[in-house]
mmCIF file of N, CA and C in Angstrom:
data_model
loop_
_atom_site.group_PDB
_atom_site.id
_atom_site.type_symbol
_atom_site.label_atom_id
_atom_site.label_comp_id
_atom_site.label_asym_id
_atom_site.label_seq_id
_atom_site.Cartn_x
_atom_site.Cartn_y
_atom_site.Cartn_z
ATOM 1 N N MET A 1184 0.781 -1.060 0.166
ATOM 2 C CA MET A 1184 0.013 0.231 -0.136
ATOM 3 C C MET A 1184 0.526 1.578 -0.460
ATOM 4 N N ASN A 1185 1.093 2.222 -1.018
ATOM 5 C CA ASN A 1185 0.840 2.948 -1.151
ATOM 6 C C ASN A 1185 0.174 4.549 -0.796
ATOM 7 N N ILE A 1186 2.219 5.598 0.382
ATOM 8 C CA ILE A 1186 1.245 6.105 1.846
ATOM 9 C C ILE A 1186 1.403 7.152 1.206
ATOM 10 N N CYS A 1187 -0.025 8.852 0.483
ATOM 11 C CA CYS A 1187 0.721 9.837 -0.241
ATOM 12 C C CYS A 1187 0.580 11.028 1.215
ATOM 13 N N CYS A 1188 1.499 11.877 0.940
ATOM 14 C CA CYS A 1188 1.127 13.162 2.187
ATOM 15 C C CYS A 1188 1.172 14.355 1.695
ATOM 16 N N ALA A 1189 1.076 15.569 2.667
ATOM 17 C CA ALA A 1189 1.684 16.804 1.868
ATOM 18 C C ALA A 1189 3.553 17.090 2.170
ATOM 19 N N ALA A 1190 3.819 17.298 1.319
ATOM 20 C CA ALA A 1190 5.032 17.214 1.534
ATOM 21 C C ALA A 1190 6.099 18.596 2.328
ATOM 22 N N PRO A 1191 7.286 18.605 2.846
ATOM 23 C CA PRO A 1191 7.338 19.766 2.557
ATOM 24 C C PRO A 1191 7.349 21.252 2.012
ATOM 25 N N ASP A 1192 7.023 20.845 0.333
ATOM 26 C CA ASP A 1192 6.601 22.368 -0.179
ATOM 27 C C ASP A 1192 5.373 21.990 -0.144
ATOM 28 N N ARG A 1193 4.237 22.972 0.421
ATOM 29 C CA ARG A 1193 2.256 22.750 0.980
ATOM 30 C C ARG A 1193 1.942 23.209 -0.280
ATOM 31 N N GLY A 1194 1.194 22.495 -1.126
ATOM 32 C CA GLY A 1194 0.422 22.431 -1.826
ATOM 33 C C GLY A 1194 1.454 20.778 -2.921
ATOM 34 N N GLN A 1195 2.672 19.863 -2.866
ATOM 35 C CA GLN A 1195 2.545 19.272 -3.493
ATOM 36 C C GLN A 1195 2.829 18.569 -2.370
ATOM 37 N N ARG A 1196 1.866 16.689 -2.860
ATOM 38 C CA ARG A 1196 1.887 15.803 -2.732
ATOM 39 C C ARG A 1196 3.130 14.216 -2.714
ATOM 40 N N THR A 1197 2.941 13.773 -1.850
ATOM 41 C CA THR A 1197 4.802 13.303 -2.168
ATOM 42 C C THR A 1197 4.836 11.404 -1.180
ATOM 43 N N TRP A 1198 4.956 10.298 -1.948
ATOM 44 C CA TRP A 1198 4.878 9.078 -1.737
ATOM 45 C C TRP A 1198 5.613 9.305 0.432
ATOM 46 N N VAL A 1199 4.696 8.361 1.600
ATOM 47 C CA VAL A 1199 5.667 7.924 2.541
ATOM 48 C C VAL A 1199 6.690 7.512 2.273
ATOM 49 N N HIS A 1200 7.265 7.132 1.074
ATOM 50 C CA HIS A 1200 8.825 5.964 0.804
ATOM 51 C C HIS A 1200 9.744 7.283 0.136
ATOM 52 N N ASP A 1201 9.584 8.516 0.361
ATOM 53 C CA ASP A 1201 10.245 8.534 -0.513
ATOM 54 C C ASP A 1201 10.366 10.783 0.310
ATOM 55 N N LEU A 1202 9.602 10.362 1.592
ATOM 56 C CA LEU A 1202 9.828 11.094 2.829
ATOM 57 C C LEU A 1202 12.342 11.673 2.059
ATOM 58 N N PRO A 1203 12.107 9.912 3.251
ATOM 59 C CA PRO A 1203 13.642 9.780 3.686
ATOM 60 C C PRO A 1203 14.636 11.430 2.723
ATOM 61 N N SER A 1204 14.581 11.265 1.118
ATOM 62 C CA SER A 1204 15.229 12.160 0.135
ATOM 63 C C SER A 1204 14.781 13.741 0.440
ATOM 64 N N LEU A 1205 13.415 13.807 1.352
ATOM 65 C CA LEU A 1205 12.693 14.936 1.190
ATOM 66 C C LEU A 1205 13.035 15.840 2.888
ATOM 67 N N CYS A 1206 13.047 15.291 3.780
ATOM 68 C CA CYS A 1206 13.244 15.785 5.226
ATOM 69 C C CYS A 1206 14.358 16.311 5.920
ATOM 70 N N ARG A 1207 14.187 16.822 6.214
ATOM 71 C CA ARG A 1207 15.217 17.267 7.676
ATOM 72 C C ARG A 1207 14.857 17.362 9.049
ATOM 73 N N THR A 1208 16.353 17.230 9.486
ATOM 74 C CA THR A 1208 15.396 17.232 11.284
ATOM 75 C C THR A 1208 15.424 18.632 11.258
ATOM 76 N N GLY A 1209 13.667 19.104 12.058
ATOM 77 C CA GLY A 1209 13.090 19.591 12.515
ATOM 78 C C GLY A 1209 12.189 19.588 11.887
ATOM 79 N N ASP A 1210 12.169 19.468 10.123
ATOM 80 C CA ASP A 1210 11.360 19.246 10.046
ATOM 81 C C ASP A 1210 9.369 19.282 10.630
ATOM 82 N N VAL A 1211 8.266 18.928 10.645
ATOM 83 C CA VAL A 1211 6.809 19.081 11.768
ATOM 84 C C VAL A 1211 5.947 18.217 10.595
ATOM 85 N N VAL A 1212 5.593 17.143 11.341
ATOM 86 C CA VAL A 1212 4.801 16.355 10.935
ATOM 87 C C VAL A 1212 3.332 16.943 12.229
ATOM 88 N N LEU A 1213 2.516 16.302 10.949
ATOM 89 C CA LEU A 1213 0.777 16.719 11.207
ATOM 90 C C LEU A 1213 0.141 15.494 11.025
ATOM 91 N N PHE A 1214 -0.503 15.805 12.197
ATOM 92 C CA PHE A 1214 -1.402 14.315 11.945
ATOM 93 C C PHE A 1214 -2.871 15.086 11.085
ATOM 94 N N SER A 1215 -3.790 14.780 10.902
ATOM 95 C CA SER A 1215 -5.159 15.043 11.827
ATOM 96 C C SER A 1215 -5.632 13.361 11.420
ATOM 97 N N SER A 1216 -6.692 12.522 12.802
ATOM 98 C CA SER A 1216 -7.372 11.585 12.627
ATOM 99 C C SER A 1216 -8.557 10.848 12.241
ATOM 100 N N MET A 1217 -9.356 10.067 11.921
ATOM 101 C CA MET A 1217 -10.292 9.554 11.833
ATOM 102 C C MET A 1217 -10.932 9.828 13.277
ATOM 103 N N HIS A 1218 -10.184 9.443 14.391
ATOM 104 C CA HIS A 1218 -11.434 8.514 15.117
ATOM 105 C C HIS A 1218 -11.635 9.749 16.067
ATOM 106 N N SER A 1219 -12.815 9.631 16.554
ATOM 107 C CA SER A 1219 -14.196 10.541 17.141
ATOM 108 C C SER A 1219 -13.123 11.659 18.411
ATOM 109 N N ALA A 1220 -12.048 10.980 19.296
ATOM 110 C CA ALA A 1220 -11.142 11.490 20.351
ATOM 111 C C ALA A 1220 -10.231 12.273 19.841
ATOM 112 N N SER A 1221 -10.060 12.468 18.386
ATOM 113 C CA SER A 1221 -9.266 13.328 17.220
ATOM 114 C C SER A 1221 -10.199 14.817 17.101
ATOM 115 N N ASN A 1222 -11.536 14.563 17.448
ATOM 116 C CA ASN A 1222 -12.438 15.954 17.417
ATOM 117 C C ASN A 1222 -12.806 17.086 18.354
ATOM 118 N N VAL A 1223 -11.773 15.693 19.708
ATOM 119 C CA VAL A 1223 -12.280 17.128 20.371
ATOM 120 C C VAL A 1223 -11.074 18.251 20.895
ATOM 121 N N THR A 1224 -9.979 16.994 20.817
ATOM 122 C CA THR A 1224 -9.043 18.231 19.627
ATOM 123 C C THR A 1224 -9.253 19.641 18.696
ATOM 124 N N LYS A 1225 -9.406 18.870 17.831
ATOM 125 C CA LYS A 1225 -10.037 20.030 17.173
ATOM 126 C C LYS A 1225 -10.820 21.459 17.905
ATOM 127 N N VAL A 1226 -12.006 20.376 18.127
ATOM 128 C CA VAL A 1226 -12.597 22.181 18.019
ATOM 129 C C VAL A 1226 -11.618 22.324 19.828
ATOM 130 N N PHE A 1227 -11.704 22.062 20.439
ATOM 131 C CA PHE A 1227 -10.737 23.267 21.138
ATOM 132 C C PHE A 1227 -9.408 23.458 21.012
ATOM 133 N N THR A 1228 -8.578 23.232 20.450
ATOM 134 C CA THR A 1228 -7.611 23.659 18.966
ATOM 135 C C THR A 1228 -8.273 24.880 17.942
ATOM 136 N N ALA A 1229 -8.762 25.012 17.092
ATOM 137 C CA ALA A 1229 -9.556 25.487 16.956
ATOM 138 C C ALA A 1229 -8.611 25.021 15.160
ATOM 139 N N SER A 1230 -8.096 23.865 15.679
ATOM 140 C CA SER A 1230 -6.965 23.626 14.127
ATOM 141 C C SER A 1230 -7.323 21.984 13.458
ATOM 142 N N GLU A 1231 -7.136 21.833 12.329
ATOM 143 C CA GLU A 1231 -7.246 20.719 11.722
ATOM 144 C C GLU A 1231 -6.289 19.949 12.037
ATOM 145 N N TRP A 1232 -5.778 19.649 12.612
ATOM 146 C CA TRP A 1232 -4.855 19.283 12.922
ATOM 147 C C TRP A 1232 -4.812 18.654 14.192
ATOM 148 N N ASP A 1233 -4.206 17.400 15.286
ATOM 149 C CA ASP A 1233 -4.844 16.497 16.211
ATOM 150 C C ASP A 1233 -3.409 15.996 17.045
ATOM 151 N N HIS A 1234 -2.658 15.963 16.729
ATOM 152 C CA HIS A 1234 -0.998 15.836 17.392
ATOM 153 C C HIS A 1234 -0.344 15.837 15.533
ATOM 154 N N VAL A 1235 1.302 16.294 17.225
ATOM 155 C CA VAL A 1235 2.178 16.668 15.631
ATOM 156 C C VAL A 1235 3.856 15.653 16.306
ATOM 157 N N GLY A 1236 4.486 15.790 15.139
ATOM 158 C CA GLY A 1236 5.307 14.947 15.604
ATOM 159 C C GLY A 1236 6.638 16.079 15.093
ATOM 160 N N PHE A 1237 8.296 15.880 15.319
ATOM 161 C CA PHE A 1237 9.557 16.084 14.301
ATOM 162 C C PHE A 1237 9.596 15.583 13.997
ATOM 163 N N VAL A 1238 10.313 15.738 12.572
ATOM 164 C CA VAL A 1238 11.456 15.016 11.670
ATOM 165 C C VAL A 1238 12.854 14.897 12.633
ATOM 166 N N VAL A 1239 13.525 13.868 13.962
ATOM 167 C CA VAL A 1239 14.946 13.269 13.699
ATOM 168 C C VAL A 1239 15.790 13.100 12.493
ATOM 169 N N ARG A 1240 17.565 13.768 11.849
ATOM 170 C CA ARG A 1240 17.069 13.028 11.060
ATOM 171 C C ARG A 1240 19.168 13.037 11.011
ATOM 172 N N PRO A 1241 19.692 12.348 12.237
ATOM 173 C CA PRO A 1241 21.166 12.291 12.882
ATOM 174 C C PRO A 1241 22.277 11.890 11.807
ATOM 175 N N GLU A 1242 21.623 11.234 10.404
ATOM 176 C CA GLU A 1242 22.122 10.404 9.775
ATOM 177 C C GLU A 1242 21.580 10.838 8.814
ATOM 178 N N PRO A 1243 22.347 10.538 7.411
ATOM 179 C CA PRO A 1243 21.501 10.126 5.292
ATOM 180 C C PRO A 1243 21.409 8.759 5.615
ATOM 181 N N GLY A 1244 20.582 8.508 5.491
ATOM 182 C CA GLY A 1244 19.299 7.021 4.794
ATOM 183 C C GLY A 1244 19.151 7.179 6.813
ATOM 184 N N ARG A 1245 19.208 7.231 8.275
ATOM 185 C CA ARG A 1245 17.994 7.470 8.705
ATOM 186 C C ARG A 1245 17.191 8.766 9.743
ATOM 187 N N MET A 1246 16.517 8.196 9.420
ATOM 188 C CA MET A 1246 15.219 9.009 10.043
ATOM 189 C C MET A 1246 13.954 8.632 10.730
ATOM 190 N N TYR A 1247 14.178 9.737 11.904
ATOM 191 C CA TYR A 1247 13.052 9.345 13.095
ATOM 192 C C TYR A 1247 12.107 9.941 13.594
ATOM 193 N N LEU A 1248 10.460 9.247 13.556
ATOM 194 C CA LEU A 1248 9.271 10.914 14.030
ATOM 195 C C LEU A 1248 9.662 11.436 15.631
ATOM 196 N N PHE A 1249 9.960 12.520 16.434
ATOM 197 C CA PHE A 1249 9.652 12.126 17.632
ATOM 198 C C PHE A 1249 8.477 12.901 18.158
ATOM 199 N N GLU A 1250 8.037 12.671 18.987
ATOM 200 C CA GLU A 1250 5.860 12.402 19.240
ATOM 201 C C GLU A 1250 5.941 12.082 20.648
ATOM 202 N N TRP A 1251 5.127 12.839 21.008
ATOM 203 C CA TRP A 1251 4.354 12.760 23.085
ATOM 204 C C TRP A 1251 2.767 11.837 22.170
ATOM 205 N N ALA A 1252 3.021 10.663 22.766
ATOM 206 C CA ALA A 1252 2.165 9.909 22.432
ATOM 207 C C ALA A 1252 1.741 8.768 24.065
ATOM 208 N N GLY A 1253 1.380 9.294 24.692
ATOM 209 C CA GLY A 1253 1.613 8.679 26.317
ATOM 210 C C GLY A 1253 2.550 8.512 26.732
ATOM 211 N N GLY A 1254 4.052 9.441 26.407
ATOM 212 C CA GLY A 1254 5.000 9.606 26.260
ATOM 213 C C GLY A 1254 6.000 9.539 25.710
ATOM 214 N N LEU A 1255 7.692 9.534 25.889
ATOM 215 C CA LEU A 1255 7.894 9.985 24.100
ATOM 216 C C LEU A 1255 8.348 9.349 23.443
ATOM 217 N N HIS A 1256 8.475 9.076 22.024
ATOM 218 C CA HIS A 1256 8.516 7.785 21.005
ATOM 219 C C HIS A 1256 9.802 8.612 19.984
ATOM 220 N N LEU A 1257 10.391 7.604 19.824
ATOM 221 C CA LEU A 1257 10.770 8.610 18.753
ATOM 222 C C LEU A 1257 11.191 6.896 18.457
ATOM 223 N N THR A 1258 10.148 7.224 16.608
ATOM 224 C CA THR A 1258 10.094 5.866 15.384
ATOM 225 C C THR A 1258 11.188 5.926 14.414
ATOM 226 N N ASN A 1259 10.580 5.240 13.745
ATOM 227 C CA ASN A 1259 11.323 5.273 12.245
ATOM 228 C C ASN A 1259 9.862 6.333 11.989
ATOM 229 N N LEU A 1260 9.855 6.808 10.826
ATOM 230 C CA LEU A 1260 8.973 7.755 10.646
ATOM 231 C C LEU A 1260 8.519 7.535 9.396
ATOM 232 N N VAL A 1261 9.174 6.542 8.457
ATOM 233 C CA VAL A 1261 8.434 5.847 7.220
ATOM 234 C C VAL A 1261 7.194 4.914 8.010
ATOM 235 N N GLY A 1262 7.624 4.143 8.067
ATOM 236 C CA GLY A 1262 7.032 3.166 8.963
ATOM 237 C C GLY A 1262 6.225 3.906 10.430
ATOM 238 N N ARG A 1263 5.958 4.650 10.658
ATOM 239 C CA ARG A 1263 5.414 4.762 11.928
ATOM 240 C C ARG A 1263 3.991 5.922 11.103
ATOM 241 N N LEU A 1264 4.805 5.898 10.399
ATOM 242 C CA LEU A 1264 3.601 7.658 9.536
ATOM 243 C C LEU A 1264 2.043 6.812 8.045
ATOM 244 N N THR A 1265 3.259 5.375 7.750
ATOM 245 C CA THR A 1265 2.328 4.055 7.297
ATOM 246 C C THR A 1265 1.562 3.225 8.115
ATOM 247 N N SER A 1266 2.001 3.448 9.659
ATOM 248 C CA SER A 1266 0.831 2.126 10.615
ATOM 249 C C SER A 1266 -0.031 3.477 11.574
ATOM 250 N N TYR A 1267 -0.513 4.229 11.019
ATOM 251 C CA TYR A 1267 -0.561 6.096 11.428
ATOM 252 C C TYR A 1267 -2.091 5.317 10.442
ATOM 253 N N PHE A 1268 -1.444 5.672 9.299
ATOM 254 C CA PHE A 1268 -1.739 5.854 8.581
ATOM 255 C C PHE A 1268 -3.548 4.916 8.113
ATOM 256 N N ARG A 1269 -3.065 3.428 8.801
ATOM 257 C CA ARG A 1269 -3.577 2.322 8.538
ATOM 258 C C ARG A 1269 -3.946 2.342 9.173
ATOM 259 N N SER A 1270 -4.215 2.679 10.622
ATOM 260 C CA SER A 1270 -5.432 2.532 11.465
ATOM 261 C C SER A 1270 -5.826 3.864 11.762
ATOM 262 N N ASP A 1271 -5.719 5.198 11.720
ATOM 263 C CA ASP A 1271 -6.545 5.967 11.596
ATOM 264 C C ASP A 1271 -6.471 7.666 11.387
ATOM 265 N N GLY A 1272 -5.060 7.418 10.295
ATOM 266 C CA GLY A 1272 -5.040 8.329 9.751
ATOM 267 C C GLY A 1272 -5.703 9.379 8.475
ATOM 268 N N ARG A 1273 -6.081 10.480 8.184
ATOM 269 C CA ARG A 1273 -7.392 11.593 7.867
ATOM 270 C C ARG A 1273 -6.053 12.186 6.139
ATOM 271 N N VAL A 1274 -5.246 12.961 7.640
ATOM 272 C CA VAL A 1274 -4.220 13.525 6.738
ATOM 273 C C VAL A 1274 -2.701 13.706 7.438
ATOM 274 N N ILE A 1275 -2.194 13.697 6.539
ATOM 275 C CA ILE A 1275 -0.785 13.326 7.145
ATOM 276 C C ILE A 1275 0.060 14.691 6.736
ATOM 277 N N ALA A 1276 0.888 16.036 7.064
ATOM 278 C CA ALA A 1276 0.809 17.087 6.010
ATOM 279 C C ALA A 1276 3.266 17.204 6.520
ATOM 280 N N ILE A 1277 3.433 17.348 5.777
ATOM 281 C CA ILE A 1277 4.844 17.861 6.277
ATOM 282 C C ILE A 1277 5.237 19.809 6.941
ATOM 283 N N ARG A 1278 5.957 20.520 6.912
ATOM 284 C CA ARG A 1278 5.866 21.486 7.041
ATOM 285 C C ARG A 1278 7.739 21.904 7.679
ATOM 286 N N ARG A 1279 8.366 22.793 6.471
ATOM 287 C CA ARG A 1279 9.174 22.376 7.204
ATOM 288 C C ARG A 1279 9.738 23.666 7.482
ATOM 289 N N LEU A 1280 10.656 23.918 8.432
ATOM 290 C CA LEU A 1280 11.215 24.640 9.696
ATOM 291 C C LEU A 1280 12.240 25.179 8.977
ATOM 292 N N VAL A 1281 11.306 26.716 8.557
ATOM 293 C CA VAL A 1281 12.382 28.053 8.169
ATOM 294 C C VAL A 1281 12.812 28.966 9.568
ATOM 295 N N LEU A 1282 13.758 28.954 8.680
ATOM 296 C CA LEU A 1282 14.266 30.039 10.551
ATOM 297 C C LEU A 1282 14.771 30.934 9.537
ATOM 298 N N GLY A 1283 14.812 32.230 10.330
ATOM 299 C CA GLY A 1283 14.976 33.551 10.086
ATOM 300 C C GLY A 1283 16.744 33.784 10.070
ATOM 301 N N ALA A 1284 16.412 34.726 9.575
ATOM 302 C CA ALA A 1284 17.974 34.994 8.393
ATOM 303 C C ALA A 1284 19.187 35.427 9.978
ATOM 304 N N GLY A 1285 20.502 34.537 9.660
ATOM 305 C CA GLY A 1285 21.815 34.236 10.500
ATOM 306 C C GLY A 1285 21.171 33.292 11.363
ATOM 307 N N ARG A 1286 20.554 32.309 10.845
ATOM 308 C CA ARG A 1286 20.462 30.957 12.436
ATOM 309 C C ARG A 1286 20.159 29.848 11.093
ATOM 310 N N SER A 1287 21.758 29.469 11.832
ATOM 311 C CA SER A 1287 22.833 27.956 11.256
ATOM 312 C C SER A 1287 21.554 26.681 10.451
ATOM 313 N N ARG A 1288 21.114 26.703 9.905
ATOM 314 C CA ARG A 1288 20.242 24.856 9.508
ATOM 315 C C ARG A 1288 21.630 23.734 10.194
ATOM 316 N N SER A 1289 22.552 23.956 10.009
ATOM 317 C CA SER A 1289 23.601 22.288 10.872
ATOM 318 C C SER A 1289 23.797 22.835 12.462
ATOM 319 N N GLN A 1290 23.376 23.919 13.101
ATOM 320 C CA GLN A 1290 23.825 24.263 14.447
ATOM 321 C C GLN A 1290 22.509 23.497 14.771
ATOM 322 N N LEU A 1291 21.416 24.265 14.482
ATOM 323 C CA LEU A 1291 19.666 23.918 15.157
ATOM 324 C C LEU A 1291 19.839 22.241 15.051
ATOM 325 N N GLU A 1292 20.238 22.007 14.173
ATOM 326 C CA GLU A 1292 19.760 20.264 13.667
ATOM 327 C C GLU A 1292 20.967 19.771 14.639
ATOM 328 N N GLU A 1293 21.592 20.458 15.038
ATOM 329 C CA GLU A 1293 22.746 19.085 16.263
ATOM 330 C C GLU A 1293 22.070 19.850 17.760
ATOM 331 N N ASP A 1294 21.446 20.655 18.047
ATOM 332 C CA ASP A 1294 20.730 21.446 19.740
ATOM 333 C C ASP A 1294 19.449 20.479 19.402
ATOM 334 N N LEU A 1295 18.870 20.615 18.225
ATOM 335 C CA LEU A 1295 16.916 19.180 18.447
ATOM 336 C C LEU A 1295 17.908 18.299 18.247
ATOM 337 N N GLU A 1296 18.589 17.373 18.225
ATOM 338 C CA GLU A 1296 18.917 15.853 18.353
ATOM 339 C C GLU A 1296 19.325 15.804 19.489
ATOM 340 N N ALA A 1297 20.478 17.677 20.282
ATOM 341 C CA ALA A 1297 20.876 16.784 21.459
ATOM 342 C C ALA A 1297 19.726 16.552 22.247
ATOM 343 N N PHE A 1298 17.984 17.734 21.738
ATOM 344 C CA PHE A 1298 17.647 17.216 22.003
ATOM 345 C C PHE A 1298 16.770 16.414 22.762
ATOM 346 N N VAL A 1299 16.305 16.021 21.138
ATOM 347 C CA VAL A 1299 16.051 14.286 21.437
ATOM 348 C C VAL A 1299 16.635 13.392 22.627
ATOM 349 N N ASP A 1300 18.115 13.253 22.889
ATOM 350 C CA ASP A 1300 19.429 12.140 23.416
ATOM 351 C C ASP A 1300 18.676 12.363 24.536
ATOM 352 N N MET A 1301 18.757 13.938 24.706
ATOM 353 C CA MET A 1301 19.051 13.908 26.324
ATOM 354 C C MET A 1301 17.115 14.218 26.587
ATOM 355 N N MET A 1302 16.231 14.166 26.266
ATOM 356 C CA MET A 1302 14.820 13.792 26.730
ATOM 357 C C MET A 1302 14.747 12.734 26.806
ATOM 358 N N LEU A 1303 15.126 11.774 25.982
ATOM 359 C CA LEU A 1303 14.643 10.479 25.822
ATOM 360 C C LEU A 1303 15.633 9.853 26.450
ATOM 361 N N ASN A 1304 16.969 9.871 27.520
ATOM 362 C CA ASN A 1304 17.280 9.686 28.805
ATOM 363 C C ASN A 1304 17.498 10.253 30.297
ATOM 364 N N VAL A 1305 15.954 10.819 30.114
ATOM 365 C CA VAL A 1305 15.674 11.460 31.467
ATOM 366 C C VAL A 1305 15.103 10.306 32.295
ATOM 367 N N ARG A 1306 14.834 9.705 31.876
ATOM 368 C CA ARG A 1306 13.759 8.650 32.643
ATOM 369 C C ARG A 1306 14.206 7.485 31.737
ATOM 370 N N ALA A 1307 14.530 6.512 32.100
ATOM 371 C CA ALA A 1307 13.845 5.212 31.820
ATOM 372 C C ALA A 1307 14.299 3.871 32.405
ATOM 373 N N PRO A 1308 12.848 2.698 31.954
ATOM 374 C CA PRO A 1308 12.355 2.902 30.446
ATOM 375 C C PRO A 1308 12.007 3.329 29.606
ATOM 376 N N GLU A 1309 11.022 4.106 29.947
ATOM 377 C CA GLU A 1309 10.040 5.113 29.811
ATOM 378 C C GLU A 1309 9.991 5.660 28.975
ATOM 379 N N TRP A 1310 11.006 6.670 28.638
ATOM 380 C CA TRP A 1310 11.433 7.748 27.951
ATOM 381 C C TRP A 1310 12.855 7.462 27.217
ATOM 382 N N SER A 1311 13.151 5.938 26.486
ATOM 383 C CA SER A 1311 14.287 5.203 25.922
ATOM 384 C C SER A 1311 13.587 4.674 24.755
ATOM 385 N N LEU A 1312 15.106 4.378 23.435
ATOM 386 C CA LEU A 1312 14.166 3.623 22.634
ATOM 387 C C LEU A 1312 13.975 2.071 22.970
ATOM 388 N N ALA A 1313 13.141 1.918 22.090
ATOM 389 C CA ALA A 1313 12.281 0.619 21.929
ATOM 390 C C ALA A 1313 13.302 -0.160 22.851
ATOM 391 N N ASP A 1314 14.188 -0.674 23.245
ATOM 392 C CA ASP A 1314 15.098 -1.411 22.781
ATOM 393 C C ASP A 1314 16.548 -0.792 24.116
ATOM 394 N N GLY A 1315 16.109 0.035 25.185
ATOM 395 C CA GLY A 1315 16.672 1.256 26.026
ATOM 396 C C GLY A 1315 18.007 1.637 25.084
ATOM 397 N N ARG A 1316 18.339 2.081 24.254
ATOM 398 C CA ARG A 1316 19.053 2.290 23.139
ATOM 399 C C ARG A 1316 18.927 3.947 23.534
ATOM 400 N N THR A 1317 20.763 4.563 23.812
ATOM 401 C CA THR A 1317 20.163 6.314 23.103
ATOM 402 C C THR A 1317 20.157 6.447 21.570
ATOM 403 N N LEU A 1318 19.978 7.655 21.238
ATOM 404 C CA LEU A 1318 19.965 7.982 19.957
ATOM 405 C C LEU A 1318 21.557 7.312 19.419
ATOM 406 N N MET A 1319 21.963 8.335 20.513
ATOM 407 C CA MET A 1319 23.119 8.444 19.178
ATOM 408 C C MET A 1319 23.992 6.937 19.468
ATOM 409 N N GLU A 1320 24.154 5.631 20.749
ATOM 410 C CA GLU A 1320 23.895 4.137 20.933
ATOM 411 C C GLU A 1320 23.746 3.445 19.896
ATOM 412 N N MET A 1321 22.954 3.811 19.731
ATOM 413 C CA MET A 1321 22.023 3.102 18.239
ATOM 414 C C MET A 1321 22.227 4.133 17.171
ATOM 415 N N ILE A 1322 22.954 5.046 16.935
ATOM 416 C CA ILE A 1322 23.589 6.085 16.001
ATOM 417 C C ILE A 1322 25.352 5.071 15.694
ATOM 418 N N GLU A 1323 25.735 4.401 16.764
ATOM 419 C CA GLU A 1323 26.862 4.141 17.403
ATOM 420 C C GLU A 1323 26.546 2.632 16.300
ATOM 421 N N ALA A 1324 25.816 1.379 17.236
ATOM 422 C CA ALA A 1324 25.998 1.341 17.015
ATOM 423 C C ALA A 1324 26.178 0.339 14.852
ATOM 424 N N VAL A 1325 25.553 1.383 14.804
ATOM 425 C CA VAL A 1325 25.500 0.506 13.160
ATOM 426 C C VAL A 1325 26.209 1.730 12.064
ATOM 427 N N ARG A 1326 27.400 1.978 12.803
ATOM 428 C CA ARG A 1326 28.915 3.087 12.086
ATOM 429 C C ARG A 1326 30.057 1.443 12.099
#
């Protein structure tokens, strides 16, 4: 099953499996669900979106979604979006993080990746990766 979502450049659509070549750390992922509880969130926030996460791409070929869903989670981006859409997704959109003048994209990416690693290590095991490794440990293991 191919799943389409709104690409980082507004107005375009792309296949979820193409996102690793399009997204960068800090890009925002917006979700609009079909389940009834999501409608409550949409009403109170006056938004079409009921869930949000952001992309973490610590190195080429590795792309994750960082989100709060009853706890902090860092999961494979394509796998998570595919699973979400199959279960109750209506719309998935990606928004490119745009920096102001004078801001360093590479520094921001490093800072976000360090933040994710710190947050996943605040309290173990519920805030760690599924197998208990930190983000950096996982990256080092595949090098």
